mmCIF file of C-alpha atoms and ligand atoms in Angstrom:
data_model
loop_
_atom_site.group_PDB
_atom_site.id
_atom_site.type_symbol
_atom_site.label_atom_id
_atom_site.label_comp_id
_atom_site.label_asym_id
_atom_site.label_seq_id
_atom_site.Cartn_x
_atom_site.Cartn_y
_atom_site.Cartn_z
ATOM 1 C CA MET U 1 128.420 115.625 -51.278
ATOM 2 C CA ALA U 2 126.694 118.817 -52.414
ATOM 3 C CA VAL U 3 124.061 121.201 -51.079
ATOM 4 C CA ALA U 4 121.571 123.093 -53.233
ATOM 5 C CA VAL U 5 118.812 125.579 -52.506
ATOM 6 C CA ALA U 6 115.692 126.262 -54.528
ATOM 7 C CA HIS U 7 112.533 128.289 -54.114
ATOM 8 C CA PRO U 8 108.894 127.479 -54.785
ATOM 9 C CA ASN U 9 107.171 129.131 -57.692
ATOM 10 C CA VAL U 10 103.644 130.348 -58.183
ATOM 11 C CA ALA U 11 101.981 129.861 -61.539
ATOM 12 C CA LEU U 12 100.252 132.843 -63.136
ATOM 13 C CA VAL U 13 99.020 130.582 -65.932
ATOM 14 C CA LYS U 14 98.271 127.261 -64.281
ATOM 15 C CA TYR U 15 99.192 123.675 -65.072
ATOM 16 C CA TRP U 16 96.590 121.012 -64.262
ATOM 17 C CA GLY U 17 96.649 117.784 -66.277
ATOM 18 C CA LYS U 18 99.279 115.624 -67.918
ATOM 19 C CA ARG U 19 99.971 114.268 -71.357
ATOM 20 C CA PRO U 20 99.368 110.535 -71.587
ATOM 21 C CA GLY U 21 102.500 108.403 -71.346
ATOM 22 C CA HIS U 22 105.765 108.636 -69.439
ATOM 23 C CA GLY U 23 107.871 111.539 -68.228
ATOM 24 C CA ASN U 24 105.223 113.505 -66.296
ATOM 25 C CA VAL U 25 104.778 115.971 -69.151
ATOM 26 C CA PRO U 26 102.118 118.648 -68.583
ATOM 27 C CA ALA U 27 99.269 118.719 -71.078
ATOM 28 C CA THR U 28 99.351 122.517 -71.317
ATOM 29 C CA PRO U 29 101.925 125.329 -71.034
ATOM 30 C CA SER U 30 102.281 127.308 -67.801
ATOM 31 C CA LEU U 31 103.984 130.518 -66.699
ATOM 32 C CA SER U 32 105.256 131.133 -63.177
ATOM 33 C CA ILE U 33 107.264 133.436 -60.975
ATOM 34 C CA THR U 34 109.930 131.991 -58.726
ATOM 35 C CA LEU U 35 109.656 133.296 -55.164
ATOM 36 C CA ASP U 36 112.433 134.541 -52.930
ATOM 37 C CA GLY U 37 112.419 134.035 -49.165
ATOM 38 C CA LEU U 38 110.724 130.632 -49.097
ATOM 39 C CA THR U 39 113.584 128.180 -49.444
ATOM 40 C CA THR U 40 114.259 124.452 -49.564
ATOM 41 C CA ARG U 41 117.823 123.357 -48.825
ATOM 42 C CA THR U 42 118.803 119.844 -49.854
ATOM 43 C CA ARG U 43 122.006 117.913 -49.272
ATOM 44 C CA VAL U 44 122.919 114.753 -51.182
ATOM 45 C CA ASP U 45 125.686 112.439 -49.939
ATOM 46 C CA ALA U 46 126.882 109.162 -51.415
ATOM 47 C CA ALA U 47 126.015 106.588 -48.717
ATOM 48 C CA ALA U 48 125.867 102.870 -47.981
ATOM 49 C CA GLU U 49 122.093 102.799 -48.332
ATOM 50 C CA ASN U 50 119.329 105.065 -49.615
ATOM 51 C CA SER U 51 117.611 107.321 -47.099
ATOM 52 C CA LEU U 52 115.470 110.440 -47.169
ATOM 53 C CA GLU U 53 114.981 112.924 -44.365
ATOM 54 C CA ILE U 54 112.619 115.903 -44.730
ATOM 55 C CA ASN U 55 112.501 118.544 -42.003
ATOM 56 C CA GLY U 56 114.217 116.178 -39.548
ATOM 57 C CA GLU U 57 111.944 113.171 -40.158
ATOM 58 C CA ARG U 58 112.943 109.971 -41.884
ATOM 59 C CA ARG U 59 110.528 109.529 -44.818
ATOM 60 C CA ARG U 60 109.590 107.248 -47.683
ATOM 61 C CA ASP U 61 108.381 109.155 -50.705
ATOM 62 C CA ALA U 62 107.213 107.358 -53.832
ATOM 63 C CA LYS U 63 107.926 110.355 -56.073
ATOM 64 C CA VAL U 64 111.501 110.762 -54.807
ATOM 65 C CA ALA U 65 112.080 107.006 -55.105
ATOM 66 C CA GLY U 66 110.617 107.036 -58.633
ATOM 67 C CA LEU U 67 112.832 109.907 -59.737
ATOM 68 C CA VAL U 68 115.983 108.312 -58.312
ATOM 69 C CA ALA U 69 115.054 105.008 -59.993
ATOM 70 C CA ALA U 70 114.601 106.795 -63.329
ATOM 71 C CA LEU U 71 117.978 108.542 -62.924
ATOM 72 C CA ARG U 72 119.579 105.152 -62.187
ATOM 73 C CA GLU U 73 118.366 103.839 -65.526
ATOM 74 C CA GLU U 74 120.364 106.613 -67.187
ATOM 75 C CA PHE U 75 123.372 107.066 -64.891
ATOM 76 C CA ALA U 76 125.360 104.722 -62.649
ATOM 77 C CA LEU U 77 124.408 106.158 -59.270
ATOM 78 C CA PRO U 78 125.441 104.707 -55.904
ATOM 79 C CA ALA U 79 123.091 104.748 -52.914
ATOM 80 C CA MET U 80 122.558 108.186 -51.429
ATOM 81 C CA ARG U 81 121.452 110.007 -48.327
ATOM 82 C CA VAL U 82 119.104 112.934 -49.059
ATOM 83 C CA THR U 83 118.532 115.490 -46.317
ATOM 84 C CA SER U 84 116.103 118.311 -47.033
ATOM 85 C CA CYS U 85 114.623 121.124 -45.000
ATOM 86 C CA GLY U 86 112.403 124.054 -45.802
ATOM 87 C CA ASN U 87 111.341 127.226 -44.018
ATOM 88 C CA PHE U 88 107.625 126.904 -44.955
ATOM 89 C CA PRO U 89 104.779 124.332 -44.629
ATOM 90 C CA VAL U 90 104.859 121.208 -46.803
ATOM 91 C CA GLY U 91 101.842 120.080 -48.831
ATOM 92 C CA ALA U 92 99.707 123.135 -48.147
ATOM 93 C CA GLY U 93 99.631 124.767 -51.560
ATOM 94 C CA LEU U 94 102.990 126.520 -51.270
ATOM 95 C CA ALA U 95 104.737 124.402 -53.910
ATOM 96 C CA SER U 96 107.096 122.604 -51.545
ATOM 97 C CA SER U 97 107.453 119.763 -54.060
ATOM 98 C CA ALA U 98 108.571 122.234 -56.736
ATOM 99 C CA SER U 99 111.430 123.656 -54.680
ATOM 100 C CA GLY U 100 112.181 120.200 -53.255
ATOM 101 C CA PHE U 101 112.720 118.456 -56.575
ATOM 102 C CA ALA U 102 114.578 121.406 -58.107
ATOM 103 C CA ALA U 103 117.007 121.439 -55.155
ATOM 104 C CA LEU U 104 117.316 117.632 -55.141
ATOM 105 C CA VAL U 105 118.235 117.338 -58.816
ATOM 106 C CA THR U 106 120.684 120.251 -58.552
ATOM 107 C CA ALA U 107 122.467 118.761 -55.525
ATOM 108 C CA LEU U 108 122.436 115.258 -56.995
ATOM 109 C CA ASP U 109 123.879 116.486 -60.299
ATOM 110 C CA GLU U 110 126.840 117.995 -58.448
ATOM 111 C CA THR U 111 127.367 115.136 -55.975
ATOM 112 C CA PHE U 112 127.621 112.567 -58.753
ATOM 113 C CA SER U 113 129.215 114.870 -61.391
ATOM 114 C CA LEU U 114 126.459 114.303 -63.946
ATOM 115 C CA GLY U 115 127.219 117.596 -65.721
ATOM 116 C CA LEU U 116 123.575 118.438 -66.447
ATOM 117 C CA PRO U 117 122.770 121.927 -67.787
ATOM 118 C CA ALA U 118 119.761 123.707 -66.257
ATOM 119 C CA SER U 119 117.445 122.631 -69.083
ATOM 120 C CA ALA U 120 118.245 118.956 -68.418
ATOM 121 C CA ARG U 121 117.930 119.393 -64.649
ATOM 122 C CA ALA U 122 114.467 120.835 -65.338
ATOM 123 C CA VAL U 123 113.491 117.730 -67.329
ATOM 124 C CA TRP U 124 114.540 115.495 -64.427
ATOM 125 C CA ALA U 125 112.902 117.726 -61.819
ATOM 126 C CA ARG U 126 109.695 117.616 -63.882
ATOM 127 C CA ARG U 127 109.625 113.858 -63.539
ATOM 128 C CA GLY U 128 109.374 114.311 -59.762
ATOM 129 C CA SER U 129 106.758 117.072 -59.960
ATOM 130 C CA ALA U 130 106.003 118.946 -63.158
ATOM 131 C CA SER U 131 105.948 122.361 -61.504
ATOM 132 C CA ALA U 132 109.490 121.667 -60.194
ATOM 133 C CA ALA U 133 110.867 122.214 -63.702
ATOM 134 C CA ARG U 134 109.958 125.895 -63.252
ATOM 135 C CA SER U 135 111.845 126.225 -59.931
ATOM 136 C CA VAL U 136 115.112 125.305 -61.654
ATOM 137 C CA PHE U 137 114.946 128.806 -63.161
ATOM 138 C CA GLY U 138 114.513 132.259 -61.639
ATOM 139 C CA GLY U 139 112.271 135.216 -62.396
ATOM 140 C CA PHE U 140 109.406 134.690 -64.854
ATOM 141 C CA VAL U 141 109.530 131.103 -66.117
ATOM 142 C CA ALA U 142 107.690 129.347 -68.935
ATOM 143 C CA LEU U 143 107.131 125.588 -68.976
ATOM 144 C CA ASP U 144 106.193 124.542 -72.482
ATOM 145 C CA PRO U 145 105.394 120.820 -72.882
ATOM 146 C CA ASP U 146 107.217 120.734 -76.226
ATOM 147 C CA VAL U 147 110.140 123.048 -75.455
ATOM 148 C CA GLY U 148 110.799 122.593 -71.718
ATOM 149 C CA ALA U 149 111.354 125.211 -69.026
ATOM 150 C CA ALA U 150 113.179 128.531 -69.434
ATOM 151 C CA THR U 151 113.298 132.018 -67.960
ATOM 152 C CA VAL U 152 111.307 134.453 -70.080
ATOM 153 C CA LEU U 153 112.220 137.578 -68.086
ATOM 154 C CA ASP U 154 114.812 137.954 -65.321
ATOM 155 C CA ARG U 155 113.605 138.901 -61.878
ATOM 156 C CA ASP U 156 115.402 142.264 -61.851
ATOM 157 C CA GLU U 157 113.819 143.218 -65.180
ATOM 158 C CA TRP U 158 110.371 143.479 -63.543
ATOM 159 C CA PRO U 159 110.712 143.080 -59.779
ATOM 160 C CA LEU U 160 107.151 142.268 -58.716
ATOM 161 C CA GLU U 161 106.416 141.326 -55.108
ATOM 162 C CA VAL U 162 104.145 138.653 -53.661
ATOM 163 C CA VAL U 163 102.248 138.774 -50.383
ATOM 164 C CA VAL U 164 101.360 135.243 -49.306
ATOM 165 C CA ALA U 165 98.315 135.166 -47.024
ATOM 166 C CA VAL U 166 98.496 131.890 -45.104
ATOM 167 C CA THR U 167 94.995 130.798 -44.072
ATOM 168 C CA SER U 168 95.825 127.233 -42.944
ATOM 169 C CA ASP U 169 98.913 125.163 -42.201
ATOM 170 C CA ALA U 170 97.094 121.861 -42.729
ATOM 171 C CA ALA U 171 98.256 119.537 -45.499
ATOM 172 C CA LYS U 172 95.817 119.268 -48.389
ATOM 173 C CA ALA U 173 93.322 116.386 -48.459
ATOM 174 C CA VAL U 174 93.785 115.544 -52.147
ATOM 175 C CA SER U 175 97.234 115.756 -53.750
ATOM 176 C CA SER U 176 97.660 117.681 -56.991
ATOM 177 C CA THR U 177 98.624 114.516 -58.866
ATOM 178 C CA GLU U 178 95.479 112.710 -57.734
ATOM 179 C CA GLY U 179 93.324 115.801 -58.282
ATOM 180 C CA MET U 180 94.443 116.257 -61.872
ATOM 181 C CA THR U 181 93.752 112.634 -62.722
ATOM 182 C CA ARG U 182 90.269 113.007 -61.286
ATOM 183 C CA SER U 183 89.641 116.235 -63.202
ATOM 184 C CA ARG U 184 90.703 114.638 -66.477
ATOM 185 C CA ASP U 185 88.475 111.627 -65.862
ATOM 186 C CA THR U 186 85.353 113.334 -64.540
ATOM 187 C CA SER U 187 85.108 117.075 -65.204
ATOM 188 C CA PRO U 188 82.913 118.173 -68.113
ATOM 189 C CA PHE U 189 85.122 121.294 -68.257
ATOM 190 C CA TYR U 190 88.408 119.453 -68.868
ATOM 191 C CA GLY U 191 88.242 119.775 -72.664
ATOM 192 C CA ALA U 192 87.577 123.507 -72.422
ATOM 193 C CA TRP U 193 90.493 123.861 -69.998
ATOM 194 C CA MET U 194 92.833 122.075 -72.410
ATOM 195 C CA HIS U 195 91.752 124.158 -75.367
ATOM 196 C CA SER U 196 91.839 127.591 -73.749
ATOM 197 C CA THR U 197 95.113 127.448 -71.817
ATOM 198 C CA ALA U 198 97.494 128.120 -74.720
ATOM 199 C CA THR U 199 95.806 131.488 -75.319
ATOM 200 C CA ASP U 200 96.193 132.416 -71.650
ATOM 201 C CA PHE U 201 99.865 131.443 -71.843
ATOM 202 C CA ASP U 202 100.491 133.586 -74.944
ATOM 203 C CA ASP U 203 98.603 136.553 -73.445
ATOM 204 C CA ALA U 204 100.526 136.314 -70.165
ATOM 205 C CA CYS U 205 103.924 136.021 -71.891
ATOM 206 C CA ARG U 206 103.104 139.112 -73.940
ATOM 207 C CA ALA U 207 102.045 141.003 -70.815
ATOM 208 C CA VAL U 208 105.288 140.036 -69.051
ATOM 209 C CA HIS U 209 107.452 141.162 -71.962
ATOM 210 C CA ARG U 210 105.595 144.503 -72.024
ATOM 211 C CA ARG U 211 105.556 144.796 -68.212
ATOM 212 C CA ASP U 212 101.806 145.363 -68.568
ATOM 213 C CA PHE U 213 100.555 144.776 -65.032
ATOM 214 C CA ASP U 214 96.837 145.194 -65.789
ATOM 215 C CA ALA U 215 96.965 142.708 -68.664
ATOM 216 C CA LEU U 216 98.881 140.209 -66.536
ATOM 217 C CA ALA U 217 96.408 140.685 -63.663
ATOM 218 C CA ALA U 218 93.433 139.979 -65.931
ATOM 219 C CA THR U 219 94.938 136.844 -67.457
ATOM 220 C CA ALA U 220 96.335 135.468 -64.196
ATOM 221 C CA GLU U 221 93.071 135.852 -62.244
ATOM 222 C CA HIS U 222 91.212 134.293 -65.159
ATOM 223 C CA SER U 223 93.589 131.309 -65.252
ATOM 224 C CA CYS U 224 93.309 130.875 -61.478
ATOM 225 C CA LEU U 225 89.518 131.043 -61.378
ATOM 226 C CA LYS U 226 89.256 128.744 -64.405
ATOM 227 C CA LEU U 227 91.508 126.218 -62.646
ATOM 228 C CA HIS U 228 89.267 126.304 -59.587
ATOM 229 C CA ALA U 229 86.131 126.001 -61.736
ATOM 230 C CA LEU U 230 87.722 122.872 -63.210
ATOM 231 C CA MET U 231 88.496 121.584 -59.718
ATOM 232 C CA LEU U 232 84.963 122.319 -58.473
ATOM 233 C CA SER U 233 83.444 120.530 -61.475
ATOM 234 C CA THR U 234 85.507 117.388 -60.775
ATOM 235 C CA ARG U 235 83.765 114.405 -59.121
ATOM 236 C CA PRO U 236 83.990 114.402 -56.163
ATOM 237 C CA GLY U 237 84.539 118.161 -56.260
ATOM 238 C CA LEU U 238 87.940 119.514 -55.278
ATOM 239 C CA LEU U 239 87.391 122.440 -52.932
ATOM 240 C CA TYR U 240 90.745 123.792 -51.753
ATOM 241 C CA TRP U 241 89.439 127.116 -50.423
ATOM 242 C CA ASN U 242 88.275 128.071 -46.943
ATOM 243 C CA ALA U 243 86.322 131.142 -45.843
ATOM 244 C CA ALA U 244 89.471 133.221 -45.417
ATOM 245 C CA THR U 245 90.584 132.351 -48.951
ATOM 246 C CA ILE U 246 87.447 134.029 -50.284
ATOM 247 C CA ASP U 247 87.776 137.003 -47.921
ATOM 248 C CA ALA U 248 91.333 137.534 -49.164
ATOM 249 C CA MET U 249 90.252 137.320 -52.822
ATOM 250 C CA ARG U 250 87.562 139.930 -52.184
ATOM 251 C CA ALA U 251 90.030 142.169 -50.349
ATOM 252 C CA VAL U 252 92.463 141.981 -53.284
ATOM 253 C CA ARG U 253 89.703 142.866 -55.745
ATOM 254 C CA ALA U 254 88.577 145.788 -53.559
ATOM 255 C CA MET U 255 92.141 147.102 -53.389
ATOM 256 C CA ARG U 256 92.514 146.850 -57.160
ATOM 257 C CA ASP U 257 89.174 148.623 -57.698
ATOM 258 C CA ALA U 258 90.550 151.425 -55.517
ATOM 259 C CA GLY U 259 93.641 151.733 -57.721
ATOM 260 C CA THR U 260 96.182 149.457 -55.999
ATOM 261 C CA PRO U 261 98.148 147.353 -58.529
ATOM 262 C CA VAL U 262 97.517 143.854 -57.139
ATOM 263 C CA PHE U 263 95.956 140.573 -58.263
ATOM 264 C CA PHE U 264 95.440 137.206 -56.602
ATOM 265 C CA THR U 265 96.319 133.673 -57.478
ATOM 266 C CA ILE U 266 95.547 130.430 -55.607
ATOM 267 C CA ASP U 267 96.874 126.910 -56.115
ATOM 268 C CA ALA U 268 95.835 123.492 -54.787
ATOM 269 C CA GLY U 269 95.474 124.820 -51.265
ATOM 270 C CA PRO U 270 93.805 127.623 -49.308
ATOM 271 C CA GLN U 271 96.604 130.206 -49.361
ATOM 272 C CA VAL U 272 96.141 133.395 -51.359
ATOM 273 C CA LYS U 273 99.135 134.841 -53.170
ATOM 274 C CA ALA U 274 98.676 138.539 -53.911
ATOM 275 C CA VAL U 275 101.022 139.675 -56.679
ATOM 276 C CA CYS U 276 101.710 143.402 -56.733
ATOM 277 C CA LEU U 277 104.030 146.180 -57.774
ATOM 278 C CA PRO U 278 106.657 146.834 -55.056
ATOM 279 C CA ALA U 279 105.205 150.222 -54.053
ATOM 280 C CA ALA U 280 101.911 148.511 -53.128
ATOM 281 C CA ALA U 281 103.356 145.592 -51.144
ATOM 282 C CA ALA U 282 103.204 147.186 -47.672
ATOM 283 C CA THR U 283 99.560 148.236 -48.122
ATOM 284 C CA VAL U 284 98.610 144.807 -49.483
ATOM 285 C CA ALA U 285 100.385 143.004 -46.628
ATOM 286 C CA ASP U 286 98.719 145.236 -44.005
ATOM 287 C CA ARG U 287 95.249 144.778 -45.494
ATOM 288 C CA LEU U 288 95.478 141.001 -45.862
ATOM 289 C CA GLY U 289 97.083 140.663 -42.438
ATOM 290 C CA GLU U 290 94.025 142.365 -40.858
ATOM 291 C CA LEU U 291 91.598 139.714 -42.134
ATOM 292 C CA ALA U 292 90.283 137.517 -39.334
ATOM 293 C CA GLY U 293 91.057 134.169 -41.004
ATOM 294 C CA VAL U 294 94.546 135.045 -42.168
ATOM 295 C CA LYS U 295 97.096 133.460 -39.830
ATOM 296 C CA ARG U 296 100.058 135.407 -41.113
ATOM 297 C CA VAL U 297 101.360 137.112 -44.211
ATOM 298 C CA MET U 298 104.744 136.656 -45.848
ATOM 299 C CA ARG U 299 106.175 139.277 -48.179
ATOM 300 C CA VAL U 300 108.577 137.990 -50.799
ATOM 301 C CA GLY U 301 110.211 139.193 -53.981
ATOM 302 C CA LEU U 302 111.100 137.236 -57.074
ATOM 303 C CA GLY U 303 113.726 134.561 -56.618
ATOM 304 C CA ALA U 304 116.664 133.029 -58.450
ATOM 305 C CA GLY U 305 116.729 129.510 -59.833
ATOM 306 C CA ALA U 306 118.019 126.392 -58.073
ATOM 307 C CA ARG U 307 121.715 126.684 -57.242
ATOM 308 C CA LEU U 308 124.556 125.142 -55.275
ATOM 309 C CA VAL U 309 125.576 126.635 -51.939
ATOM 310 C CA GLU U 310 128.350 125.953 -49.438
ATOM 311 C CA GLY U 311 127.658 122.850 -47.327
HETATM 312 C C1 2P0 E 401 100.715 125.011 -61.029
HETATM 313 N N1 2P0 E 401 99.784 123.296 -59.514
HETATM 314 O O1 2P0 E 401 100.801 125.294 -62.230
HETATM 315 C C2 2P0 E 401 99.509 124.199 -60.593
HETATM 316 C C3 2P0 E 401 98.382 125.040 -60.119
HETATM 317 C C4 2P0 E 401 98.828 123.390 -58.470
HETATM 318 C C5 2P0 E 401 97.766 124.284 -58.968
HETATM 319 O O2 2P0 E 401 101.566 122.428 -60.509
HETATM 320 O O3 2P0 E 401 101.622 115.705 -60.373
HETATM 321 O O4 2P0 E 401 102.888 119.282 -57.695
HETATM 322 O O5 2P0 E 401 103.726 116.335 -59.188
HETATM 323 O O6 2P0 E 401 103.326 117.098 -61.539
HETATM 324 O O7 2P0 E 401 103.585 119.907 -60.039
HETATM 325 C C6 2P0 E 401 100.874 121.313 -58.609
HETATM 326 O O8 2P0 E 401 101.187 120.160 -59.280
HETATM 327 O O9 2P0 E 401 101.971 118.004 -59.642
HETATM 328 C C7 2P0 E 401 100.753 122.384 -59.602
HETATM 329 P P1 2P0 E 401 102.709 116.723 -60.237
HETATM 330 P P2 2P0 E 401 102.553 119.364 -59.138
HETATM 331 O O10 2P0 E 401 101.537 125.434 -60.201
#
């Protein structure tokens, strides 16, 4: 048996849409930061029959079953018991599937001595959930559809912080996988999204290498708002925000206008992630925590990639 931990990641240049065909390959490149503090811990044991338990509940999960079936086509794997738990809500826009699949593949690799390097674990994790490829790595991580996932800057080379403003613990109504299929099939903006994302990716990578916070803020907010414009223009429209999401976005913009180095990003859920320089994190957390619709704030740094831990 083996136990692995992994952290969710938040994309600064977003992924939304897949290449046609197999392998769950994103249509566009994305850039993320891996988060510390929020953690999924997954144990894999060889067992008499397959089972999956998430946060103490026995579950069936088509994506986990699909990934294990795909691995079985490549490797001779016995049945296994997978036990996973996380310290944050599942399915609420906090990338629980990203940390979940990164931890699962890392634990499974060790349990069955597959000998996979991180780049190969990322390819397998991507088949479960594309964003999971990024959680295999720490710090600032690029996921290029042609090249794969890799760290572009280590976390201690530019130690940004993230204040997560949780505005709802409810699971999302439309999954990301379903939402992206709908956007591809129905949004008049999908072509523009596909064509403009590579530029955002290049701009953001350059900003990260230069540690240029203002440039990263501009590109990341643009990518986020463009993603949500794509979602809103999907039929039926995908509206992941609530009133507090908008209040938090406005509060972040007001802080930045007043000179605080902070920008927001939002995924397929109502939580707002405020990315800031460490000196600003306390102010940002206090301000967002005061907003009426914000249930709680979590302050996290940048995290390491998926790794084995003692059982
Ligand atoms: C991202 N999201 O880049 C974007 C932004 C959500 C909004 O990646 O279908 O759970 O399992 O590959 O990876 C969420 O999508 O979807 C996601 P699948 P995934 O972080």
